[in-house]
Amino acid sequence: MYALRNISRLSKSAAAIKTAPKAFNAAFLKAGYASDAKSSGQIRSVIGAVVDVQFDQGKLPSILNALEVKNLDRRLVLEVAQHLGENTVRTIAMDGTEGLVRGQPVEDTGAPITIPVGPECLGRIINVIGEPIDERGPINAKQSAPIHCEAPEFVDQSVVPEVLVTGIKVVDLLAPYARGGKIGLFGGAGVGKTVFIQ
């Protein structure tokens, strides 16, 4: 009985993965992660990476929503971390805040920060807002996922032990990496840690 229940759960999760792009927005609206109505506000204060944004009464964005502001001809993303009173949110900037001024307009995206996911992302380096930083052009991913989400259930995770082949013989032979696990990479200054992960 337990095996049958797990098989049905796995088949349901596989079906959910196929329909994920269509159901993504609806699920986040239902869960309260995103709001239907997008609103706009103004910067109230900037202290380092912390930016307070004031909105109209009753139009506060949800916690973890992404806000966008134009900063010196580039897009700056702010993430809502806290509600301060009835009309102000405290946000964390995902990049430098030099050039931001009080009264500058801010737009609520109505959704959390999302990053591209899928096979197109393998071997690529992206920043926290999903932009490629490896100078290899844009990532043409068909799906995206929020940076804040629950871990997959245990039954949905692969339990088959596999080796992640890096192509570096000394690593694959002496200290092989397990696929799907976590790895700590330690080393002194200038020994090639960054070169290794590229």
mmCIF file of C-alpha atoms in Angstrom:
data_model
loop_
_atom_site.group_PDB
_atom_site.id
_atom_site.type_symbol
_atom_site.label_atom_id
_atom_site.label_comp_id
_atom_site.label_asym_id
_atom_site.label_seq_id
_atom_site.Cartn_x
_atom_site.Cartn_y
_atom_site.Cartn_z
ATOM 1 C CA MET A 1 0.000 0.000 0.000
ATOM 2 C CA TYR A 2 2.826 2.377 0.915
ATOM 3 C CA ALA A 3 4.536 1.744 -2.444
ATOM 4 C CA LEU A 4 1.312 2.361 -4.371
ATOM 5 C CA ARG A 5 0.776 5.640 -2.538
ATOM 6 C CA ASN A 6 4.338 6.747 -3.347
ATOM 7 C CA ILE A 7 3.979 5.784 -7.013
ATOM 8 C CA SER A 8 0.771 7.792 -7.295
ATOM 9 C CA ARG A 9 2.450 10.735 -5.565
ATOM 10 C CA LEU A 10 5.401 10.547 -7.962
ATOM 11 C CA SER A 11 3.131 10.423 -10.996
ATOM 12 C CA LYS A 12 1.219 13.434 -9.665
ATOM 13 C CA SER A 13 4.450 15.360 -9.139
ATOM 14 C CA ALA A 14 5.662 14.451 -12.651
ATOM 15 C CA ALA A 15 2.406 15.767 -14.085
ATOM 16 C CA ALA A 16 2.767 18.906 -11.981
ATOM 17 C CA ILE A 17 6.261 19.489 -13.357
ATOM 18 C CA LYS A 18 4.927 19.321 -16.935
ATOM 19 C CA THR A 19 2.213 21.897 -16.214
ATOM 20 C CA ALA A 20 4.385 24.073 -13.969
ATOM 21 C CA PRO A 21 4.832 27.032 -16.350
ATOM 22 C CA LYS A 22 1.057 27.462 -16.713
ATOM 23 C CA ALA A 23 0.248 26.940 -13.046
ATOM 24 C CA PHE A 24 3.167 28.970 -11.661
ATOM 25 C CA ASN A 25 1.446 32.359 -11.415
ATOM 26 C CA ALA A 26 -1.838 30.915 -10.152
ATOM 27 C CA ALA A 27 -0.084 28.919 -7.428
ATOM 28 C CA PHE A 28 1.843 31.932 -6.189
ATOM 29 C CA LEU A 29 -1.259 34.112 -6.145
ATOM 30 C CA LYS A 30 -3.093 31.444 -4.160
ATOM 31 C CA ALA A 31 -0.201 30.989 -1.723
ATOM 32 C CA GLY A 32 0.007 34.720 -1.113
ATOM 33 C CA TYR A 33 3.515 35.098 -2.519
ATOM 34 C CA ALA A 34 2.393 37.511 -5.200
ATOM 35 C CA SER A 35 -0.375 40.028 -5.548
ATOM 36 C CA ASP A 36 -2.725 40.537 -8.490
ATOM 37 C CA ALA A 37 -2.482 44.310 -8.518
ATOM 38 C CA LYS A 38 0.871 45.860 -9.245
ATOM 39 C CA SER A 39 1.472 49.158 -7.524
ATOM 40 C CA SER A 40 4.046 51.902 -7.628
ATOM 41 C CA GLY A 41 5.711 53.819 -4.837
ATOM 42 C CA GLN A 42 8.543 56.196 -4.047
ATOM 43 C CA ILE A 43 11.861 55.786 -2.293
ATOM 44 C CA ARG A 44 11.675 57.189 1.219
ATOM 45 C CA SER A 45 15.191 56.482 2.519
ATOM 46 C CA VAL A 46 18.409 54.727 1.481
ATOM 47 C CA ILE A 47 20.852 53.403 4.081
ATOM 48 C CA GLY A 48 23.437 51.196 2.403
ATOM 49 C CA ALA A 49 21.666 48.196 0.877
ATOM 50 C CA VAL A 50 18.474 48.883 2.865
ATOM 51 C CA VAL A 51 15.887 50.936 0.962
ATOM 52 C CA ASP A 52 12.542 52.041 2.428
ATOM 53 C CA VAL A 53 9.773 52.494 -0.149
ATOM 54 C CA GLN A 54 6.465 54.268 0.471
ATOM 55 C CA PHE A 55 3.263 53.126 -1.291
ATOM 56 C CA ASP A 56 -0.315 54.364 -1.342
ATOM 57 C CA GLN A 57 -2.538 53.261 1.539
ATOM 58 C CA GLY A 58 -3.610 49.613 1.173
ATOM 59 C CA LYS A 59 -1.341 48.867 -1.798
ATOM 60 C CA LEU A 60 1.657 47.324 -0.035
ATOM 61 C CA PRO A 61 3.446 44.583 -1.973
ATOM 62 C CA SER A 62 3.727 41.140 -0.388
ATOM 63 C CA ILE A 63 6.794 40.064 1.574
ATOM 64 C CA LEU A 64 9.491 38.666 -0.805
ATOM 65 C CA ASN A 65 8.024 40.528 -3.803
ATOM 66 C CA ALA A 66 10.509 42.032 -6.241
ATOM 67 C CA LEU A 67 10.416 45.786 -6.805
ATOM 68 C CA GLU A 68 12.184 47.486 -9.705
ATOM 69 C CA VAL A 69 13.732 50.937 -9.842
ATOM 70 C CA LYS A 70 15.773 52.563 -12.592
ATOM 71 C CA ASN A 71 19.172 53.537 -11.211
ATOM 72 C CA LEU A 72 21.573 55.353 -13.559
ATOM 73 C CA ASP A 73 20.132 53.707 -16.695
ATOM 74 C CA ARG A 74 20.211 50.212 -15.238
ATOM 75 C CA ARG A 75 17.586 48.074 -13.543
ATOM 76 C CA LEU A 76 17.945 47.677 -9.778
ATOM 77 C CA VAL A 77 15.884 44.980 -8.066
ATOM 78 C CA LEU A 78 14.739 45.403 -4.465
ATOM 79 C CA GLU A 79 13.247 42.552 -2.421
ATOM 80 C CA VAL A 80 10.581 43.310 0.180
ATOM 81 C CA ALA A 81 11.795 42.136 3.586
ATOM 82 C CA GLN A 82 9.438 43.869 6.034
ATOM 83 C CA HIS A 83 6.285 45.971 6.258
ATOM 84 C CA LEU A 84 6.740 49.179 8.235
ATOM 85 C CA GLY A 85 3.344 50.489 9.241
ATOM 86 C CA GLU A 86 0.476 50.914 6.801
ATOM 87 C CA ASN A 87 2.219 52.295 3.714
ATOM 88 C CA THR A 88 5.985 51.608 3.833
ATOM 89 C CA VAL A 89 8.093 48.541 3.089
ATOM 90 C CA ARG A 90 11.727 47.888 3.946
ATOM 91 C CA THR A 91 13.627 46.279 1.090
ATOM 92 C CA ILE A 92 17.060 44.841 0.422
ATOM 93 C CA ALA A 93 18.832 45.953 -2.765
ATOM 94 C CA MET A 94 20.296 43.210 -4.948
ATOM 95 C CA ASP A 95 23.023 45.544 -6.266
ATOM 96 C CA GLY A 96 24.688 48.840 -5.370
ATOM 97 C CA THR A 97 22.424 51.715 -4.310
ATOM 98 C CA GLU A 98 24.721 54.553 -5.362
ATOM 99 C CA GLY A 99 22.672 57.109 -7.268
ATOM 100 C CA LEU A 100 19.299 56.394 -5.641
ATOM 101 C CA VAL A 101 17.502 59.501 -4.364
ATOM 102 C CA ARG A 102 14.397 60.185 -2.288
ATOM 103 C CA GLY A 103 11.213 60.418 -4.297
ATOM 104 C CA GLN A 104 12.460 58.157 -7.085
ATOM 105 C CA PRO A 105 9.633 55.990 -8.536
ATOM 106 C CA VAL A 106 9.588 52.259 -7.754
ATOM 107 C CA GLU A 107 7.431 49.621 -9.472
ATOM 108 C CA ASP A 108 6.118 46.442 -7.833
ATOM 109 C CA THR A 109 6.483 43.432 -10.148
ATOM 110 C CA GLY A 110 3.752 41.517 -8.314
ATOM 111 C CA ALA A 111 5.930 38.394 -8.002
ATOM 112 C CA PRO A 112 9.070 37.211 -6.196
ATOM 113 C CA ILE A 113 12.526 37.254 -7.782
ATOM 114 C CA THR A 114 12.714 34.429 -10.304
ATOM 115 C CA ILE A 115 15.697 32.835 -11.996
ATOM 116 C CA PRO A 116 15.900 30.674 -15.136
ATOM 117 C CA VAL A 117 15.933 26.910 -14.573
ATOM 118 C CA GLY A 118 16.404 23.913 -16.832
ATOM 119 C CA PRO A 119 19.078 22.313 -18.979
ATOM 120 C CA GLU A 120 19.897 25.656 -20.611
ATOM 121 C CA CYS A 121 21.404 26.803 -17.282
ATOM 122 C CA LEU A 122 23.919 23.971 -16.952
ATOM 123 C CA GLY A 123 27.467 25.330 -16.928
ATOM 124 C CA ARG A 124 26.300 28.944 -16.684
ATOM 125 C CA ILE A 125 26.969 31.464 -13.892
ATOM 126 C CA ILE A 126 24.098 33.746 -12.901
ATOM 127 C CA ASN A 127 23.585 36.366 -10.218
ATOM 128 C CA VAL A 128 20.800 36.409 -7.622
ATOM 129 C CA ILE A 129 18.275 37.983 -10.008
ATOM 130 C CA GLY A 130 18.925 35.469 -12.778
ATOM 131 C CA GLU A 131 21.134 37.548 -15.064
ATOM 132 C CA PRO A 132 24.103 35.734 -16.651
ATOM 133 C CA ILE A 133 27.473 37.044 -15.466
ATOM 134 C CA ASP A 134 29.760 34.679 -17.381
ATOM 135 C CA GLU A 135 29.851 36.814 -20.571
ATOM 136 C CA ARG A 136 28.415 33.974 -22.680
ATOM 137 C CA GLY A 137 25.229 35.707 -23.783
ATOM 138 C CA PRO A 138 21.642 35.408 -22.571
ATOM 139 C CA ILE A 139 20.150 32.216 -21.145
ATOM 140 C CA ASN A 140 17.236 31.090 -23.311
ATOM 141 C CA ALA A 141 15.533 29.028 -20.604
ATOM 142 C CA LYS A 142 11.908 28.020 -21.103
ATOM 143 C CA GLN A 143 11.104 27.950 -17.376
ATOM 144 C CA SER A 144 11.874 30.048 -14.330
ATOM 145 C CA ALA A 145 11.474 29.487 -10.597
ATOM 146 C CA PRO A 146 11.420 31.749 -7.531
ATOM 147 C CA ILE A 147 14.558 31.982 -5.409
ATOM 148 C CA HIS A 148 12.446 31.384 -2.275
ATOM 149 C CA CYS A 149 10.580 28.086 -2.453
ATOM 150 C CA GLU A 150 10.111 24.947 -0.416
ATOM 151 C CA ALA A 151 12.461 22.019 -0.908
ATOM 152 C CA PRO A 152 11.067 19.095 -2.912
ATOM 153 C CA GLU A 153 9.521 16.318 -0.879
ATOM 154 C CA PHE A 154 11.769 13.415 -0.014
ATOM 155 C CA VAL A 155 9.867 11.001 -2.270
ATOM 156 C CA ASP A 156 10.473 13.339 -5.217
ATOM 157 C CA GLN A 157 14.242 13.362 -4.707
ATOM 158 C CA SER A 158 16.565 10.857 -6.324
ATOM 159 C CA VAL A 159 18.123 8.471 -3.811
ATOM 160 C CA VAL A 160 20.298 6.622 -6.329
ATOM 161 C CA PRO A 161 23.945 7.413 -5.542
ATOM 162 C CA GLU A 162 25.671 8.777 -8.646
ATOM 163 C CA VAL A 163 29.070 10.335 -9.221
ATOM 164 C CA LEU A 164 29.187 13.804 -10.748
ATOM 165 C CA VAL A 165 31.915 13.510 -13.370
ATOM 166 C CA THR A 166 33.858 16.777 -13.477
ATOM 167 C CA GLY A 167 36.313 15.766 -16.181
ATOM 168 C CA ILE A 168 39.222 16.615 -13.870
ATOM 169 C CA LYS A 169 40.973 13.295 -13.293
ATOM 170 C CA VAL A 170 42.481 14.082 -9.911
ATOM 171 C CA VAL A 171 39.074 15.100 -8.505
ATOM 172 C CA ASP A 172 37.155 12.208 -10.062
ATOM 173 C CA LEU A 173 39.732 9.704 -8.779
ATOM 174 C CA LEU A 174 40.730 10.993 -5.329
ATOM 175 C CA ALA A 175 37.659 12.936 -4.154
ATOM 176 C CA PRO A 176 34.648 12.174 -6.371
ATOM 177 C CA TYR A 177 31.619 14.407 -5.977
ATOM 178 C CA ALA A 178 28.161 12.953 -5.331
ATOM 179 C CA ARG A 179 25.517 14.207 -7.769
ATOM 180 C CA GLY A 180 22.849 16.290 -6.060
ATOM 181 C CA GLY A 181 24.818 16.807 -2.859
ATOM 182 C CA LYS A 182 26.673 19.725 -1.339
ATOM 183 C CA ILE A 183 30.416 20.245 -1.581
ATOM 184 C CA GLY A 184 32.805 22.481 0.310
ATOM 185 C CA LEU A 185 35.700 23.741 -1.806
ATOM 186 C CA PHE A 186 38.575 24.915 0.356
ATOM 187 C CA GLY A 187 41.966 26.231 -0.651
ATOM 188 C CA GLY A 188 44.472 28.989 -0.111
ATOM 189 C CA ALA A 189 44.690 32.249 -2.002
ATOM 190 C CA GLY A 190 45.628 31.907 -5.663
ATOM 191 C CA VAL A 191 45.437 28.117 -5.931
ATOM 192 C CA GLY A 192 42.632 28.081 -8.536
ATOM 193 C CA LYS A 193 39.271 27.710 -6.744
ATOM 194 C CA THR A 194 37.487 30.089 -9.112
ATOM 195 C CA VAL A 195 39.128 28.577 -12.189
ATOM 196 C CA PHE A 196 38.042 25.150 -10.973
ATOM 197 C CA ILE A 197 34.328 26.033 -10.732
ATOM 198 C CA GLN A 198 34.361 27.648 -14.176
#
